[in-house]
XYZ file of C-alpha atoms in Angstrom:
425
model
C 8.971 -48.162 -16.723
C 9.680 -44.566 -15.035
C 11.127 -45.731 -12.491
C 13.884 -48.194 -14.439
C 14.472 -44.992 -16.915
C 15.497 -42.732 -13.166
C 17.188 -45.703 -11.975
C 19.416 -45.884 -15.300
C 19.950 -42.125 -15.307
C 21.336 -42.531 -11.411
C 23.561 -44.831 -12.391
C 24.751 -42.532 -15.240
C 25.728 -40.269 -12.459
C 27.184 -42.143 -9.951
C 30.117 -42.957 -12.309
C 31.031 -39.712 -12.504
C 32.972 -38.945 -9.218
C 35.238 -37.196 -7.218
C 38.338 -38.526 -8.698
C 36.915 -39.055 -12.455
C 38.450 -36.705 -15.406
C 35.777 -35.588 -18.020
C 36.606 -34.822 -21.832
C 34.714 -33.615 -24.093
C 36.183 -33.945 -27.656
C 34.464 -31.650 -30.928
C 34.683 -34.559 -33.867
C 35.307 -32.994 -36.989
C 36.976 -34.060 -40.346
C 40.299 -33.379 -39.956
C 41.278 -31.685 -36.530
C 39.219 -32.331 -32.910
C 39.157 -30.390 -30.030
C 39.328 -31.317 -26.638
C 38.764 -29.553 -22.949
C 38.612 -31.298 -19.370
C 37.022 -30.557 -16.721
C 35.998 -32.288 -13.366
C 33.247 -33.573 -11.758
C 31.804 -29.918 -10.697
C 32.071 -28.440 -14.260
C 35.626 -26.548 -13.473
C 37.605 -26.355 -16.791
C 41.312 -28.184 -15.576
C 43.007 -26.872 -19.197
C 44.297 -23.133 -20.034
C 43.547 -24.298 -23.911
C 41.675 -27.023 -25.160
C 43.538 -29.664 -26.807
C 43.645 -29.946 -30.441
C 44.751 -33.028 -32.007
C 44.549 -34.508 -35.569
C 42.563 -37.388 -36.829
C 45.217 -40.004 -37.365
C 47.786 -42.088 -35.096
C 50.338 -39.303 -33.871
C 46.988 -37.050 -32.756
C 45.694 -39.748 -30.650
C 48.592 -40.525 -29.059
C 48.764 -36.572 -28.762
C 45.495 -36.871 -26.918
C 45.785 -39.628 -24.919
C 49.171 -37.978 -23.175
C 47.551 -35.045 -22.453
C 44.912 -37.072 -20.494
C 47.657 -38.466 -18.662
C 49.170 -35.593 -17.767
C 46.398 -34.226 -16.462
C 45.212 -37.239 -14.617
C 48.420 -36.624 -12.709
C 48.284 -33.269 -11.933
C 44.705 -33.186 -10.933
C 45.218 -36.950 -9.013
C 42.236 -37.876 -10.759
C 42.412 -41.808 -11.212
C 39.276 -42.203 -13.835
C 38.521 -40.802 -16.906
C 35.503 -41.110 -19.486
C 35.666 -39.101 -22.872
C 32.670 -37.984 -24.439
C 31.630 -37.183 -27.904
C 28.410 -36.797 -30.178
C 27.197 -39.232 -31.926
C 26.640 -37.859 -35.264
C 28.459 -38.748 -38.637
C 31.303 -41.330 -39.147
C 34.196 -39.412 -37.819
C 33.644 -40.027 -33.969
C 34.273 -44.418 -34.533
C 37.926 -44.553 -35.035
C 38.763 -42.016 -32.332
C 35.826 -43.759 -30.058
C 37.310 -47.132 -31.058
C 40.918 -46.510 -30.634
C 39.914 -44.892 -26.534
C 38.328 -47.927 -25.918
C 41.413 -50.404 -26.844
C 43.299 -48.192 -24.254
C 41.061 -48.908 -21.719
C 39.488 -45.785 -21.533
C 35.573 -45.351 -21.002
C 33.989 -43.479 -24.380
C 30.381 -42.329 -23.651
C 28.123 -40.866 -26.556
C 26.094 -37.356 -26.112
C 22.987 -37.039 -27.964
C 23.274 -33.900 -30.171
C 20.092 -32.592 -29.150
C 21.454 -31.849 -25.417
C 24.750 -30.294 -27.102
C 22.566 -27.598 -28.764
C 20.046 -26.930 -26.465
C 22.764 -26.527 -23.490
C 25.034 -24.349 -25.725
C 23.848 -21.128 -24.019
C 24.468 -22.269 -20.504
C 28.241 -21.653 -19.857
C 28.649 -18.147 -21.402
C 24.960 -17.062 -22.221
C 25.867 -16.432 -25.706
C 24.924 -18.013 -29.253
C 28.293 -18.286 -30.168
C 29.154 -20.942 -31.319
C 33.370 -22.939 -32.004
C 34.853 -25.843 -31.476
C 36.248 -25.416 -27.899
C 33.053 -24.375 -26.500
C 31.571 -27.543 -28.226
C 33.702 -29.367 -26.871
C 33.021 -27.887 -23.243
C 28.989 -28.158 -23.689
C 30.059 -31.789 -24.435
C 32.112 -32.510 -21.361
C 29.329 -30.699 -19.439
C 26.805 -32.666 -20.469
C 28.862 -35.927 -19.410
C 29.218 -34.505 -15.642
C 25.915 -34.388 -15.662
C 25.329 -38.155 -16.683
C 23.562 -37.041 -19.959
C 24.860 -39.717 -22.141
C 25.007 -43.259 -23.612
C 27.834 -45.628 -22.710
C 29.591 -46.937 -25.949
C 30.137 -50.266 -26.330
C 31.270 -51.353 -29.579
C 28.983 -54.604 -30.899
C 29.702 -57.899 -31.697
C 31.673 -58.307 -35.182
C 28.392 -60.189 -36.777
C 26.214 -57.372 -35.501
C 28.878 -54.773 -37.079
C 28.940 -56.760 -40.011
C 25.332 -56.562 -40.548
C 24.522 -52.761 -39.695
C 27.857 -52.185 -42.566
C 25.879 -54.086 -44.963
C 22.322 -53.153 -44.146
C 23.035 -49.274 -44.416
C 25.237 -49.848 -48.215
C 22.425 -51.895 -49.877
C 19.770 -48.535 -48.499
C 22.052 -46.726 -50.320
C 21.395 -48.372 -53.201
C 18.115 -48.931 -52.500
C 17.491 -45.261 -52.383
C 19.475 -44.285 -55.498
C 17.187 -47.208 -56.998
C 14.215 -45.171 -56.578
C 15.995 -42.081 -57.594
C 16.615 -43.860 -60.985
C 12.761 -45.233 -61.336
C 11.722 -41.859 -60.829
C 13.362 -40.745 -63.788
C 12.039 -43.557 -66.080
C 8.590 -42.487 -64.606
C 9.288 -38.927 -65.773
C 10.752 -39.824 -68.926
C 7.482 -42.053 -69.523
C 4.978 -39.282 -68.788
C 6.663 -36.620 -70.804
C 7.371 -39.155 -74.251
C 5.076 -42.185 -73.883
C 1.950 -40.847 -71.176
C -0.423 -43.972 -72.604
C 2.208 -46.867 -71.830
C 1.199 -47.755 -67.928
C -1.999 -48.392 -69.312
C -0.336 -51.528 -71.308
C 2.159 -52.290 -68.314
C 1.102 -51.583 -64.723
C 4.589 -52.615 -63.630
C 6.534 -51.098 -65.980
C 9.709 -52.922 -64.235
C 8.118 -56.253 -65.467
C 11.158 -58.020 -68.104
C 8.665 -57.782 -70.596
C 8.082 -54.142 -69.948
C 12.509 -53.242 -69.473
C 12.908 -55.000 -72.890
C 10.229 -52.887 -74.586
C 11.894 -49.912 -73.193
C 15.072 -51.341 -74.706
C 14.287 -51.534 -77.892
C 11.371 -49.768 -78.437
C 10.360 -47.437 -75.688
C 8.595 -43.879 -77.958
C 5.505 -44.346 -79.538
C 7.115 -43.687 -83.486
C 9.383 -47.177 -82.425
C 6.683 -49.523 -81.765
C 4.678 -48.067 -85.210
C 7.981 -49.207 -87.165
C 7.052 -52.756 -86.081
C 4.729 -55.514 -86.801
C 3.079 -57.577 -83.685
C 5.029 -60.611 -84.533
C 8.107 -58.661 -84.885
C 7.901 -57.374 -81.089
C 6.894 -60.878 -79.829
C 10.681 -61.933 -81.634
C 12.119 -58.561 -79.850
C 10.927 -59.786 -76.086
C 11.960 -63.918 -76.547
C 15.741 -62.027 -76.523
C 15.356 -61.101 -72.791
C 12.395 -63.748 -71.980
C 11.869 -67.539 -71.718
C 8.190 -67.187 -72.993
C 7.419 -64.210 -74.912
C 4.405 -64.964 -77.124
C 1.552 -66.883 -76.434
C -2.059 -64.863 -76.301
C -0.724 -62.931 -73.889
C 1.869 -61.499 -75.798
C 0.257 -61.175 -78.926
C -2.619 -59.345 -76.786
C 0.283 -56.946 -75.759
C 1.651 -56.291 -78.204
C -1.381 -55.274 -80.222
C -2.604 -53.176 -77.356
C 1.281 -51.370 -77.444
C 0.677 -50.316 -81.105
C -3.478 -49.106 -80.151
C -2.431 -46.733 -77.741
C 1.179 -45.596 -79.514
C -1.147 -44.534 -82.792
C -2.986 -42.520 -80.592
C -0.285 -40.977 -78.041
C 0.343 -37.290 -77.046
C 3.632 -38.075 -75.982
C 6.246 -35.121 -77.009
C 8.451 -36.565 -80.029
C 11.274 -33.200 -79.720
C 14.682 -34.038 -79.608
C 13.664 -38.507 -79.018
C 16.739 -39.189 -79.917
C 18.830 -37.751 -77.322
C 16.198 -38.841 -74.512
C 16.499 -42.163 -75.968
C 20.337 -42.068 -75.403
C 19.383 -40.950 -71.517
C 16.559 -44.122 -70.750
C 19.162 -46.289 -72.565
C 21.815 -45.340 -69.493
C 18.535 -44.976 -66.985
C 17.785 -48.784 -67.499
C 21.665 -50.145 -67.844
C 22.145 -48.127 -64.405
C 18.802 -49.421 -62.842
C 19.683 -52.794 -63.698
C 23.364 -52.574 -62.184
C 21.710 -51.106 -58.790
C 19.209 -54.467 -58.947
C 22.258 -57.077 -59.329
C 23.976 -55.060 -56.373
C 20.879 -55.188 -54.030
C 20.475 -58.657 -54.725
C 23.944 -59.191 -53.788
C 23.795 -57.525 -50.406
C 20.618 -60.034 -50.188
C 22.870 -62.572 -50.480
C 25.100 -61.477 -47.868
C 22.570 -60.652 -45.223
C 21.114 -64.192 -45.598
C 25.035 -65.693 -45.305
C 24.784 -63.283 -42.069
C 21.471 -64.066 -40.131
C 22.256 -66.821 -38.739
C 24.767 -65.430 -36.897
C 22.579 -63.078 -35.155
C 21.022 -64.849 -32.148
C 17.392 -65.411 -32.932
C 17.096 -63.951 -35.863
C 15.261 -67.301 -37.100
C 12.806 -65.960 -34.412
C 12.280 -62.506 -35.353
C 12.041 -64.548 -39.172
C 8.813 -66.900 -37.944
C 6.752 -63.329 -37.018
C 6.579 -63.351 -40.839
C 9.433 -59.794 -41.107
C 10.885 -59.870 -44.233
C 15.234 -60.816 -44.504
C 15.972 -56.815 -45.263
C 13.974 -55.460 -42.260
C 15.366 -58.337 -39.808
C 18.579 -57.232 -40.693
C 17.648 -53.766 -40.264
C 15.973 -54.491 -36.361
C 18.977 -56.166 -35.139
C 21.846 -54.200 -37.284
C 20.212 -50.953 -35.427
C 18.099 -52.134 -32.662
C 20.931 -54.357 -31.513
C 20.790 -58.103 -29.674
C 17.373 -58.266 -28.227
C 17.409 -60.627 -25.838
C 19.781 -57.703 -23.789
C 16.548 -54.844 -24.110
C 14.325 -55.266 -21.241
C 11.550 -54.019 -22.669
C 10.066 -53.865 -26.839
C 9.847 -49.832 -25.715
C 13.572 -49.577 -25.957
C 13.372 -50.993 -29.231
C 10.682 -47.973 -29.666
C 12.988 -45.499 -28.644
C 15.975 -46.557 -30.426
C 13.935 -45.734 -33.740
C 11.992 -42.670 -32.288
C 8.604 -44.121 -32.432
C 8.199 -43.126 -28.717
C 5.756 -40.695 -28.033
C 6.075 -36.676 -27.348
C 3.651 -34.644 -25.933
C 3.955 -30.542 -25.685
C 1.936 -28.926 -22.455
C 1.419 -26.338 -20.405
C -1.052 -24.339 -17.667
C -4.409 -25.475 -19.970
C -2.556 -25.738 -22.985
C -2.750 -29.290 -23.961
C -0.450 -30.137 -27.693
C -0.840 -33.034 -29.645
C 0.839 -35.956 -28.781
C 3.505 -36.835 -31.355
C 6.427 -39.516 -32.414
C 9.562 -37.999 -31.399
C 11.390 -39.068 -34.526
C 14.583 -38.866 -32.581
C 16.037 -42.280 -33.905
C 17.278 -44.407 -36.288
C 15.511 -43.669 -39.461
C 16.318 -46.921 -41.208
C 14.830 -49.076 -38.341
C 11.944 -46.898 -38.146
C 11.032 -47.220 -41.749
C 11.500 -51.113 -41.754
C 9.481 -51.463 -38.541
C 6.331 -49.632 -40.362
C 6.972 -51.780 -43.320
C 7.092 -55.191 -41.242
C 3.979 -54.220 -39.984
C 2.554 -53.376 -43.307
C 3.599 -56.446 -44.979
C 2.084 -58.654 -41.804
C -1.524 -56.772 -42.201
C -1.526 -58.223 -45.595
C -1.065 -62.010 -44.564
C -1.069 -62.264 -40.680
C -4.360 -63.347 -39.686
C -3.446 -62.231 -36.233
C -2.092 -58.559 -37.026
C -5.139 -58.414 -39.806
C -7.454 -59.393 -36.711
C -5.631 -56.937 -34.332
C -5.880 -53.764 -36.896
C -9.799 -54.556 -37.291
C -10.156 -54.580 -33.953
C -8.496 -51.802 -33.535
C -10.296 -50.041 -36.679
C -13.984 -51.385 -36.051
C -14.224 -51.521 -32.358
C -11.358 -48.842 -30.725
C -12.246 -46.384 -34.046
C -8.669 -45.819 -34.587
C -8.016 -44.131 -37.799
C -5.757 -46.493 -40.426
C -2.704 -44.886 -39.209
C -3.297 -44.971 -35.655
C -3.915 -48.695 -35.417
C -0.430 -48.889 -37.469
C 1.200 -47.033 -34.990
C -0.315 -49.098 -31.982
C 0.608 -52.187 -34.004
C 4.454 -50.865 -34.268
C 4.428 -50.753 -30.831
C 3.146 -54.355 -30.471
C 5.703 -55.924 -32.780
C 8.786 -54.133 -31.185
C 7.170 -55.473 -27.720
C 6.383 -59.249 -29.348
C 10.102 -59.126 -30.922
C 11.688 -58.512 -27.696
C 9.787 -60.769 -25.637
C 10.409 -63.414 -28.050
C 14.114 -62.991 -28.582
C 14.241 -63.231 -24.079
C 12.180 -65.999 -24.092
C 13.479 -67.927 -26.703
C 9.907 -68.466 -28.557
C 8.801 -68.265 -31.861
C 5.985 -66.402 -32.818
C 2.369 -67.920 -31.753
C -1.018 -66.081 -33.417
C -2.514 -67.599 -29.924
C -1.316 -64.534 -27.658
C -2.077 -61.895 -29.952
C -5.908 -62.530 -29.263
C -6.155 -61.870 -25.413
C -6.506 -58.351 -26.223
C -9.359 -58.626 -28.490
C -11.284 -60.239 -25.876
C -11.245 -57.175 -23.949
């Protein structure tokens, strides 16, 4: 694996020559800033080139490269950038439809290398830009290569619906509070409090002081308006055990009606978010089958939303050589800090895509609770290895992303049969 990972990084290198022309463009909102240099690190501009973020400054840009190509008789260029925000893709984009080569810097080398050229902390958008062009000459970067419209597609629509998947929980949160601080006693009466019958209770009669004003038949009549089946034993049962515990509540009764007025919006809004996720559902199951083997990555038992979320971010599989990649493209690679005797603690790097690395721990989470052969694996792992919990997650991370990209090269669906080998050992 070492010696692939050198192998890449010489390759990095060897395309920037003699005759290439590096740039180094500063995104920012409105106005970047540009400065060239060649091959040995020599700056080629007086000024760097500023240009604005529309039409007339890329055309602005894309002269001066020219120009410069000509003076210098350099026939190559590659333009490099960070890869952080939104404002680097139409610039990176519009380079590559003029056949020039766009490479990505990781931020990280930007601000550790900022100190190199001038041996200051200052800190501007030229210089940025130089640190940038810099770190290209050196072969410190990622090619860009702009994906496939369905992968596109599906990283646009994965990262909306965990925006609203976030500002979901942001909005349960507040119900929670609003429960503990009015109506403390009411989880013991719904443990889902999310439940239809639960969100029409809160609807109509969410303090303690509402459900008193009613009779047990009369909230029975309440629920059939938002449920198919309302009564029965079980909601009789319910509702008599709502009206026990609101006789005895401590919740706070000060100004109810105005924090009424708030849960009222709280549920209307939660509601809203749910039809939207389920939407974006909706699209990403239109979109799957696109995807080449998703239908694959589907039979290892990963839910629709984290599919989408390993190939929107990890990419096609079936081009990684190796289910470490996948690793390393959501920073569950591993760190380790040491020196002379000194020996740190080996950590995950982190330095990824957080969105793939979240659904990655969930897919595994959701397998140990119905995948005989990851259940098998963790006990193993737990009872025999004495991992902690969390260690035999992580190891199991590491064997999905691995089992993913095998299967998406090979073509194969999943098979319990080959996760046992290593149990036998």
């Amino acid at each position: 694996m070492k010696s692939r990972l050198i192998k890449a990084q010489n390759q990095r290198v060897e395309r920037i020559s003699t005759s290439t022309l590096v740039i180094g463009i500063d995104i920012a909102k409105e106005k970047h800033a540009a400065q060239a240099i060649n091959f040995r690190g020599i700056v080629l501009t007086n000024r760097s080139i500023m240009f604005s973020n529309d039409h007339v400054g890329f055309e602005h840009l894309i002269s001066n490269i020219r120009k410069l190509q000509k003076m210098h008789n350099l026939n190559d260029v590659v333009v490099g950038m960070e890869s952080t925000g939104h404002y680097w893709f139409n610039i990176a984009n519009w380079l590559m439809k003029q056949g020039v080569s766009v490479v990505l810097v990781n931020p990280m080398t930007t601000k550790r290398n900022k100190e190199n050229r001038d041996n200051s902390p200052s800190k501007n958008d030229p210089k940025d830009a130089l640190v940038i062009a810099d770190a290209v000459s050196r072969g410190f970067y990622t090619p860009f290569s702009p994906k496939e419209e369905a992968f596109r597609r599906l990283r646009v629509i994965v990262t909306n619906r965990e925006h609203w998947v976030v500002k979901s929980g942001r909005i349960k949160n507040r119900i929670h509070r609003w429960l503990d601080i009015r109506f403390p006693e009411y989880r013991q009466a719904f443990e889902d409090i999310f439940s239809p019958r639960s969100l029409a209770t809160l609807r109509r009669f969410p303090a303690p002081s509402d459900v008193l004003q009613l009779t047990p038949e009369q909230m029975v009549q309440t629920w059939g308006v938002y449920m198919a089946r309302p009564g029965g034993v079980r909601g009789r049962n319910k509702a008599t055990q709502l009206q026990t515990l609101a006789r005895h509540s401590v919740g706070d009764a000060t100004a109810l009606e105005e924090d009424k007025w708030e849960l009222r919006h709280l549920i209307e809004e939660y509601e809203r978010i749910c039809h939207i996720i389920d939407e974006a559902d909706e699209i990403i199951e239109k979109l799957l089958p696109e995807i080449p083997c998703s239908d694959l990555v589907r039979s290892a038992g990963v839910s629709v939303p984290a599919t989408a979320a390993i190939f929107a971010f990890g990419g096609d599989l079936r081009k990684l050589s190796h289910g470490n990649q996948l690793l390393r493209k959501a920073g569950l690679n591993l760190a380790e800090r040491s020196s002379g005797k000194y020996k740190g603690h080996i950590k995950l790097t982190k330095r990824g895509n957080s969105l793939l690395r979240k659904h990655l721990y969930f897919s595994v989470f959701h397998l140990l609770s119905h995948n005989r052969a990851f259940q098998a694996l963790h006990a193993h792992n737990i009872e025999v290895k004495r991992m902690t919990k969390m260690q035999s997650m992580m190891k199991l991370i590491g064997k999905l992303a691995r089992m993913l990209v095998a299967m998406a090269r090979e073509g194969q669906t999943f098979s319990a049969d080959k996760t046992q080998p290593p149990l036998a050992a």
